[in-house]
Short mmCIF file of C-alpha atoms in Angstrom, two decimals:
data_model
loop_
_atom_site.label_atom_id
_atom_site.label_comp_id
_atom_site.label_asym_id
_atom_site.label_seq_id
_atom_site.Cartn_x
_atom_site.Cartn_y
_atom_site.Cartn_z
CA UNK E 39 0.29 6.27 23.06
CA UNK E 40 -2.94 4.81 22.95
CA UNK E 41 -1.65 1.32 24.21
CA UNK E 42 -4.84 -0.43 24.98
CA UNK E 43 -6.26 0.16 21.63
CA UNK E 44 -3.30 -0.97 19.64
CA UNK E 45 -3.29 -4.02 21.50
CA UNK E 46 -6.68 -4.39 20.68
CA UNK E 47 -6.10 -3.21 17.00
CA UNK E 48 -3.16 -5.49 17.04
CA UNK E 49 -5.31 -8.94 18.09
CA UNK E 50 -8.37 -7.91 15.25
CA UNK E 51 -5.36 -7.55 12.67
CA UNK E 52 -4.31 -11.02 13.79
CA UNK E 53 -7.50 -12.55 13.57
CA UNK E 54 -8.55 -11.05 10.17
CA UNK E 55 -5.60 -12.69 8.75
CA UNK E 56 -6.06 -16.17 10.32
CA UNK E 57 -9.40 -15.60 9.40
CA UNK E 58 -8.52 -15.00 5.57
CA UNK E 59 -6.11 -17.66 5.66
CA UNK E 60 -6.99 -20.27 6.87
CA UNK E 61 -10.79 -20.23 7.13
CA UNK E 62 -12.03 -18.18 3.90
CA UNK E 63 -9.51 -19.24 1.49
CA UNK E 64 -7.69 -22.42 3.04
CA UNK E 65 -8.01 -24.30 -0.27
CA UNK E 66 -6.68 -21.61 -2.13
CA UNK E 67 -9.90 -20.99 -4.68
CA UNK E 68 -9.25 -18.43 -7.62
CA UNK E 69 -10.83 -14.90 -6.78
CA UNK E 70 -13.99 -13.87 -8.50
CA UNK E 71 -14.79 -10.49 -9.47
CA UNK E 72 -17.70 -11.01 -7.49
CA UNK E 73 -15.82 -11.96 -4.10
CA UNK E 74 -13.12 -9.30 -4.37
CA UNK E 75 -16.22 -6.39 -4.94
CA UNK E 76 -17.83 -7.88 -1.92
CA UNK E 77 -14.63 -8.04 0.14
CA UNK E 78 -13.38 -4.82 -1.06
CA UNK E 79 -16.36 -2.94 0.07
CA UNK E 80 -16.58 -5.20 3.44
CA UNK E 81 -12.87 -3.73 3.88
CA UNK E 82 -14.03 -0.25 3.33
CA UNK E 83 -17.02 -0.55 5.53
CA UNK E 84 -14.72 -2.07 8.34
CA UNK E 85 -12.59 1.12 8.02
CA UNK E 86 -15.27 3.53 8.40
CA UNK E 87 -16.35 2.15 11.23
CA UNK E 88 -13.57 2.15 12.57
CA UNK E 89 -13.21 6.35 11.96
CA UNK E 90 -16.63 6.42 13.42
CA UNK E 91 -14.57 5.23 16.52
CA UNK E 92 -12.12 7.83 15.96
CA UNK E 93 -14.17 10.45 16.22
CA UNK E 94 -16.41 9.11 18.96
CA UNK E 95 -13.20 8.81 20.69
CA UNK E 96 -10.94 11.87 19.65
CA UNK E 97 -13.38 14.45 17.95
CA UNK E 98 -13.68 15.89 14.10
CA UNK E 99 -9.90 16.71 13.74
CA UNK E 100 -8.50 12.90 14.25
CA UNK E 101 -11.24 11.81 12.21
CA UNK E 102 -10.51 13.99 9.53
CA UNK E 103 -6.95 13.10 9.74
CA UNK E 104 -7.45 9.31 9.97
CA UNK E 105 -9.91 10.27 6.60
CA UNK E 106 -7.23 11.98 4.95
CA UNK E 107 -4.38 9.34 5.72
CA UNK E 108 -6.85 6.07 4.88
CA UNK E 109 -7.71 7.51 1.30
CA UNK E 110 -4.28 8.89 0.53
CA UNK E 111 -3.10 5.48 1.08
CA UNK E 112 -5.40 3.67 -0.77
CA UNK E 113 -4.83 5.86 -3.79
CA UNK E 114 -1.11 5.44 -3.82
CA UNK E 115 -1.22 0.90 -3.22
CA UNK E 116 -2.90 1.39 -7.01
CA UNK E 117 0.20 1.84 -8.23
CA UNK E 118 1.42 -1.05 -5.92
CA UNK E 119 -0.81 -2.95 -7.26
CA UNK E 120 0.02 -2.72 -10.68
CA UNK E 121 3.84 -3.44 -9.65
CA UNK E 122 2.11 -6.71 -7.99
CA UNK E 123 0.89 -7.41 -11.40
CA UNK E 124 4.13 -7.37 -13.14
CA UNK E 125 5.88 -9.83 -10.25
CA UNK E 126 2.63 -12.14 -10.44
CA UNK E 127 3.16 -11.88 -14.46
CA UNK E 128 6.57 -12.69 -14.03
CA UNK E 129 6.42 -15.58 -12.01
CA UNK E 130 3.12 -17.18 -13.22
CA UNK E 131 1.50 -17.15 -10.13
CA UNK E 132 -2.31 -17.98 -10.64
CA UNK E 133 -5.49 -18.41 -8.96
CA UNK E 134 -5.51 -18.72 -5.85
CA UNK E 135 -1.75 -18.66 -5.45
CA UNK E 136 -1.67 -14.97 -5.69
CA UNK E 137 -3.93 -14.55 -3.16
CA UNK E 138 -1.59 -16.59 -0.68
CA UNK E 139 1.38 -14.48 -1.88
CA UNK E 140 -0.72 -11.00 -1.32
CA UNK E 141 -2.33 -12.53 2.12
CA UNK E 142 1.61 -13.20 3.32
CA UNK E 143 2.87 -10.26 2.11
CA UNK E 144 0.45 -7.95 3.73
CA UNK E 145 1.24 -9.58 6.84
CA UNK E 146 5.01 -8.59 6.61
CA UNK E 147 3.83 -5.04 5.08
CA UNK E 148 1.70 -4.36 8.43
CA UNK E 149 4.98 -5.40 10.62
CA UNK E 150 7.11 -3.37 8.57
CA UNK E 151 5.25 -0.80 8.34
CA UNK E 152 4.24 -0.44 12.18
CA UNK E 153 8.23 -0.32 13.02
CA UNK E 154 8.92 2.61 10.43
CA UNK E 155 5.99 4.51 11.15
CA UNK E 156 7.41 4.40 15.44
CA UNK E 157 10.57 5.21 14.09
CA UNK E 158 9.32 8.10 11.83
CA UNK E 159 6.96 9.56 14.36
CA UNK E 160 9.89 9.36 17.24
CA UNK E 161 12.37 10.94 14.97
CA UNK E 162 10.10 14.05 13.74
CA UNK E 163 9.16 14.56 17.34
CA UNK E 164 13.11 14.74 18.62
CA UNK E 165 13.95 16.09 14.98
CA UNK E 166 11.54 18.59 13.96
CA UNK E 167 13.89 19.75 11.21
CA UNK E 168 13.19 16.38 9.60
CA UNK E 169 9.43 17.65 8.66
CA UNK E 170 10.14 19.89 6.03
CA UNK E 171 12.63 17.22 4.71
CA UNK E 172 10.37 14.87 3.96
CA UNK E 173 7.92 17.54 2.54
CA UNK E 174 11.19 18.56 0.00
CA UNK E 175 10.86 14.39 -0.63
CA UNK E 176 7.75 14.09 -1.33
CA UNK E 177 7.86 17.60 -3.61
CA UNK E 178 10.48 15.61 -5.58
CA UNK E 179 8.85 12.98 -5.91
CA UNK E 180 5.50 14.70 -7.19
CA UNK E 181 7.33 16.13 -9.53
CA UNK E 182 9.10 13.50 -10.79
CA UNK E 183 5.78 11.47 -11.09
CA UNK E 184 4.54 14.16 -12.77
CA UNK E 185 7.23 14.67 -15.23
CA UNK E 186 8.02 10.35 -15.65
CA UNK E 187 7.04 8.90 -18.88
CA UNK E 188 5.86 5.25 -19.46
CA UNK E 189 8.99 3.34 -19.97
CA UNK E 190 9.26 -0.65 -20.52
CA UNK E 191 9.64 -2.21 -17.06
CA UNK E 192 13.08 -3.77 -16.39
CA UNK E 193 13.32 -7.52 -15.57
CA UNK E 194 12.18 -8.68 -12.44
CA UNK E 195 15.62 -10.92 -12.14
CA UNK E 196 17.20 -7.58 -12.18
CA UNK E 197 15.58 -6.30 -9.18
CA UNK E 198 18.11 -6.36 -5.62
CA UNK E 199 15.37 -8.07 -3.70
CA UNK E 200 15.68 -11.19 -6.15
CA UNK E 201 19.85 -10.87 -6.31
CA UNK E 202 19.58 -10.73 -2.63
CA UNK E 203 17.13 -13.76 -1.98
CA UNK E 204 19.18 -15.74 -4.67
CA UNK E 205 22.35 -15.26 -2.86
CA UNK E 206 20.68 -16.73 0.54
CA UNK E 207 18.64 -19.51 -0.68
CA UNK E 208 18.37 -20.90 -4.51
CA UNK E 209 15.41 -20.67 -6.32
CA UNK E 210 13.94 -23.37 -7.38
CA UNK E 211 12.10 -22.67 -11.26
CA UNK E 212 8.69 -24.38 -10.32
CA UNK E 213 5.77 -24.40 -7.32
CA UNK E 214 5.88 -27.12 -4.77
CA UNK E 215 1.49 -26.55 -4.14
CA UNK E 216 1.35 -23.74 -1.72
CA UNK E 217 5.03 -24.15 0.31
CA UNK E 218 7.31 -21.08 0.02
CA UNK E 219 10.57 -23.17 0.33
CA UNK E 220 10.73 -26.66 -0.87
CA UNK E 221 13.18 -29.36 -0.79
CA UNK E 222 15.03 -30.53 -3.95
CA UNK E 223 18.14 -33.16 -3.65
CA UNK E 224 18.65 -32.48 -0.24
CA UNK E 225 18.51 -28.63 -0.92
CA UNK E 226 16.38 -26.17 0.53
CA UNK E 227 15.22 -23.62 -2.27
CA UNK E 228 12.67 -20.63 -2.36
CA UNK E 229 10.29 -21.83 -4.62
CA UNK E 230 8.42 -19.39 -6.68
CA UNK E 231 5.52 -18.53 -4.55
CA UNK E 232 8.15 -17.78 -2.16
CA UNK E 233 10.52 -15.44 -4.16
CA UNK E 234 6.87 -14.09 -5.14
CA UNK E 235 6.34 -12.78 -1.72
CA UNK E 236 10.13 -11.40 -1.12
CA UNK E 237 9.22 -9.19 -4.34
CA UNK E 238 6.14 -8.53 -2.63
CA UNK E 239 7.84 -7.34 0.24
CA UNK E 240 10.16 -5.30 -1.48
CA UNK E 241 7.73 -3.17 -3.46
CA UNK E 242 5.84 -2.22 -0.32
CA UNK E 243 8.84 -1.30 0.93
CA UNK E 244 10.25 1.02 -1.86
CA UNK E 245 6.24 2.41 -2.04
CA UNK E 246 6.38 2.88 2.24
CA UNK E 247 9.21 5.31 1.85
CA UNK E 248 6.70 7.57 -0.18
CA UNK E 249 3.40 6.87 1.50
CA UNK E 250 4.39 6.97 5.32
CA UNK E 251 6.30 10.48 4.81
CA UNK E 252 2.78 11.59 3.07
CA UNK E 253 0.52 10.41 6.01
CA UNK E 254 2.73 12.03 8.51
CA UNK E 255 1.78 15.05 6.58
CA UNK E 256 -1.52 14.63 7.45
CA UNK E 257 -1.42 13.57 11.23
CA UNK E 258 1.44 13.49 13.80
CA UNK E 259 -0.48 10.79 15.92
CA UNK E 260 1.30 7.32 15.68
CA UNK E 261 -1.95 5.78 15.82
CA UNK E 262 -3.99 7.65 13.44
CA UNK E 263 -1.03 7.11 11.04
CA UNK E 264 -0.56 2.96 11.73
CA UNK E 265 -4.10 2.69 11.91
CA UNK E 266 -4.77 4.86 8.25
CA UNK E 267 -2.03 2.54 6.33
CA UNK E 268 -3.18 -0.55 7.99
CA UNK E 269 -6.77 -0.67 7.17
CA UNK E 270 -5.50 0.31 3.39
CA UNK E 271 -2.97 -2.38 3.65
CA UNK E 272 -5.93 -4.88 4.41
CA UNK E 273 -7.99 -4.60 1.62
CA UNK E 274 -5.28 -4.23 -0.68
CA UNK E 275 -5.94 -7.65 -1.27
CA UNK E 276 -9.50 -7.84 -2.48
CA UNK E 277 -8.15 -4.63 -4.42
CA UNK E 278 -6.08 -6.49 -6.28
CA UNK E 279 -7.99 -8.62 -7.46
CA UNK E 280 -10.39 -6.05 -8.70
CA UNK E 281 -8.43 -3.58 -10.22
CA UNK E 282 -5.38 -5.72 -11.69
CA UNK E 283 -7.41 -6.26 -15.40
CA UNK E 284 -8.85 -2.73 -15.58
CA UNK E 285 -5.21 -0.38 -14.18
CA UNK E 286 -4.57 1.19 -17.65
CA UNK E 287 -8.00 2.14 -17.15
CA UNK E 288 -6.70 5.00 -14.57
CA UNK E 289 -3.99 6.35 -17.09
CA UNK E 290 -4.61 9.66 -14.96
CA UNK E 291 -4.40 8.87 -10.98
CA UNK E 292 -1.03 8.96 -11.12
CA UNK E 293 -1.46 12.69 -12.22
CA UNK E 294 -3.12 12.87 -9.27
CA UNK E 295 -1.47 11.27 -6.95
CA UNK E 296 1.50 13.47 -8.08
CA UNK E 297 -0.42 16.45 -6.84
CA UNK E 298 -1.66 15.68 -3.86
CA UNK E 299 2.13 14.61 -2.82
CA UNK E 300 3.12 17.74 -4.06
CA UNK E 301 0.36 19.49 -1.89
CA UNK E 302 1.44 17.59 1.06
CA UNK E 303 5.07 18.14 0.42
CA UNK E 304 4.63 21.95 0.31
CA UNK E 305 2.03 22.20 3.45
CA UNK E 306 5.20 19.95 4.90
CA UNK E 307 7.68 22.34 4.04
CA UNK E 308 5.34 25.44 5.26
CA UNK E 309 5.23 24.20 8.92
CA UNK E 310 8.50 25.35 9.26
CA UNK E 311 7.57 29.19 8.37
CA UNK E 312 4.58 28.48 10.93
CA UNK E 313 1.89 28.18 7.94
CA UNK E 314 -0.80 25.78 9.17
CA UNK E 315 -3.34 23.82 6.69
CA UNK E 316 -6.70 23.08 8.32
CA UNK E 317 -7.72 19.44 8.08
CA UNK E 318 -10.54 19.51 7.09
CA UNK E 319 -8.57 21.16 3.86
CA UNK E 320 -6.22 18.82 3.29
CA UNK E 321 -9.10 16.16 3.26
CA UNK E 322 -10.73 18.01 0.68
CA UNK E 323 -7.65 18.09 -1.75
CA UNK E 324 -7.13 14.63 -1.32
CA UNK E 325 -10.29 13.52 -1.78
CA UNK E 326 -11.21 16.18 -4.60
CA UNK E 327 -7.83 15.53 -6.69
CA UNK E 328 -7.82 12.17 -6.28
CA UNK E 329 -11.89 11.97 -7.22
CA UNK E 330 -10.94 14.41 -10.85
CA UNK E 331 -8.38 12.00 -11.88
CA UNK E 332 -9.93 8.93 -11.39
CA UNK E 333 -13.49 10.62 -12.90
CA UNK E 334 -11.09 12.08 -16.26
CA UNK E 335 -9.72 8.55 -16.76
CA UNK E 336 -13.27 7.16 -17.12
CA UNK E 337 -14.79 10.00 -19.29
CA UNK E 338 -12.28 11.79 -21.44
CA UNK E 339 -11.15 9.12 -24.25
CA UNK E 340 -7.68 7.83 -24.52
CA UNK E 341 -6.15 8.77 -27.28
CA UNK E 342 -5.54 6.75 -30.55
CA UNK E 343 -2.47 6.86 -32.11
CA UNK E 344 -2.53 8.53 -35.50
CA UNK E 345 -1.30 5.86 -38.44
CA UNK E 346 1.82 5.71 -39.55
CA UNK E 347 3.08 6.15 -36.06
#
């Protein structure tokens, strides 16, 4: 199961972060537009060298698949990222300060995720049934991304993450610099950075439930799949913090993104009758969907709303 190399992936994963913590950003600067471009295509660089490993290593078909699985990924942490926005928003976390709360919450998403991808892969392998149930999820939920209208967001205090952090530790209403718990009167409370990162947490949670069942699509390889999310996961940050102004800019990715889960869904579903997608097929719909809606968001105008309205 490739054990060596997810050691080794496993060490660079732990050094990038240390790295990013407490080296690059250890005085917790605010994020230019010119950093996050730089580190957002240093990211990207880092993962295509690392598929240039791949298929060194394993040949065109892993490559493809480790491709596929790294852009599908990517495409659906936008919408993360604009759920990010709203807890950021919500909190008034600034500056610097959200770059702490992304940095620790990537660092949970990359242990959380590496546990339910094992546990997906081991279950579809002893379960094969379960493949064309997640391909019936993820056709539900294409359709129902498809079909979703823009609706006001509901309270963040409303959410189940924040009932359930409030009900272990208090929150305290303020920052204490860059601590995630602080202590008031003798109390220990979650301060806001730190109920910041439980949200955090939370929504890459909820999003995992739709993305992992999508890259197993793709590839049955456990580390194709850990490796694909990973790297995404990584320069989510630097994403952020390039993307967060300009979201509503991309009014049709999540068109998009609703069709390729749909695609996936159905090429899930069609492994049971024996029907086999080609790789290097599936790459091409990802890439090609995903490349029309983000090109139609920048060229066709948005439409005004007539007067009176």
């Amino acid at each position: 199961m490739h054990l060596g190399e997810l050691i080794a992936f496993g060490a660079f994963v732990l050094f990038a972060t240390w790295l990013d913590l407490y080296v690059l950003h250890k005085d917790d600067h605010d994020i230019s537009i010119k950093e996050a471009t730089l580190t957002s295509v240093a990211w990207v660089g880092v993962a295509l060298l690392f598929s240039g490993y791949v298929f060194w290593q394993y040949g065109t078909d892993l490559w493809m698949q480790f491709l596929t699985g790294y852009t599908l990924e990517k495409a659906l942490s936008v919408d993360n990222i604009f759920v990010i926005a709203m807890i950021f928003e919500a909190f008034k976390v600034r500056g610097g300060l959200q770059h702490r709360a992304l940095a620790w919450g990537v660092v949970g998403a990359v242990i959380m995720r590496a546990v339910l991808i094992l546990v997906g892969v081991e279950l579809v392998e002893r379960f094969n049934w379960l493949l064309p149930v997640f391909g019936a999820f993820l056709l539900f939920t294409g359709v129902k991304m498809l079909l979703a209208k823009d609706e006001e967001e509901a309270a963040v205090e409303d959410s189940v993450f924040y009932r359930w952090a409030s009900k272990i530790m208090p929150i305290y209403p303020s920052f204490d610099r860059n601590k995630l718990i602080t202590v008031q009167n003798g109390k220990r409370m979650l301060t806001l950075l730190g109920i910041s990162i439980v949200m955090v947490e939370g929504t890459d949670l909820l999003f995992a439930l739709d993305s992992i069942p999508a890259v197993m699509g793709v590839s049955s390889d456990y580390f194709i799949i850990l490796t694909s999310n990973v790297f995404a996961i990584l320069g989510l940050r630097a994403l952020y913090f390039l993307l967060a102004g300009i979201l509503h800019k991309f009014r049709y990715l999540k068109v998009g993104l609703a069709l390729v889960l749909g695609f996936i869904g159905l090429k899930m579903i069609g492994m049971m009758f024996h029907f086999h997608v080609e790789t290097w097929f599936s790459l091409a719909i990802v890439l090609g969907v995903i490349a029309v809606s983000v090109i139609a968001s920048l060229v066709i105008p948005e439409a005004k709303p007539q007067r009176g309205d």
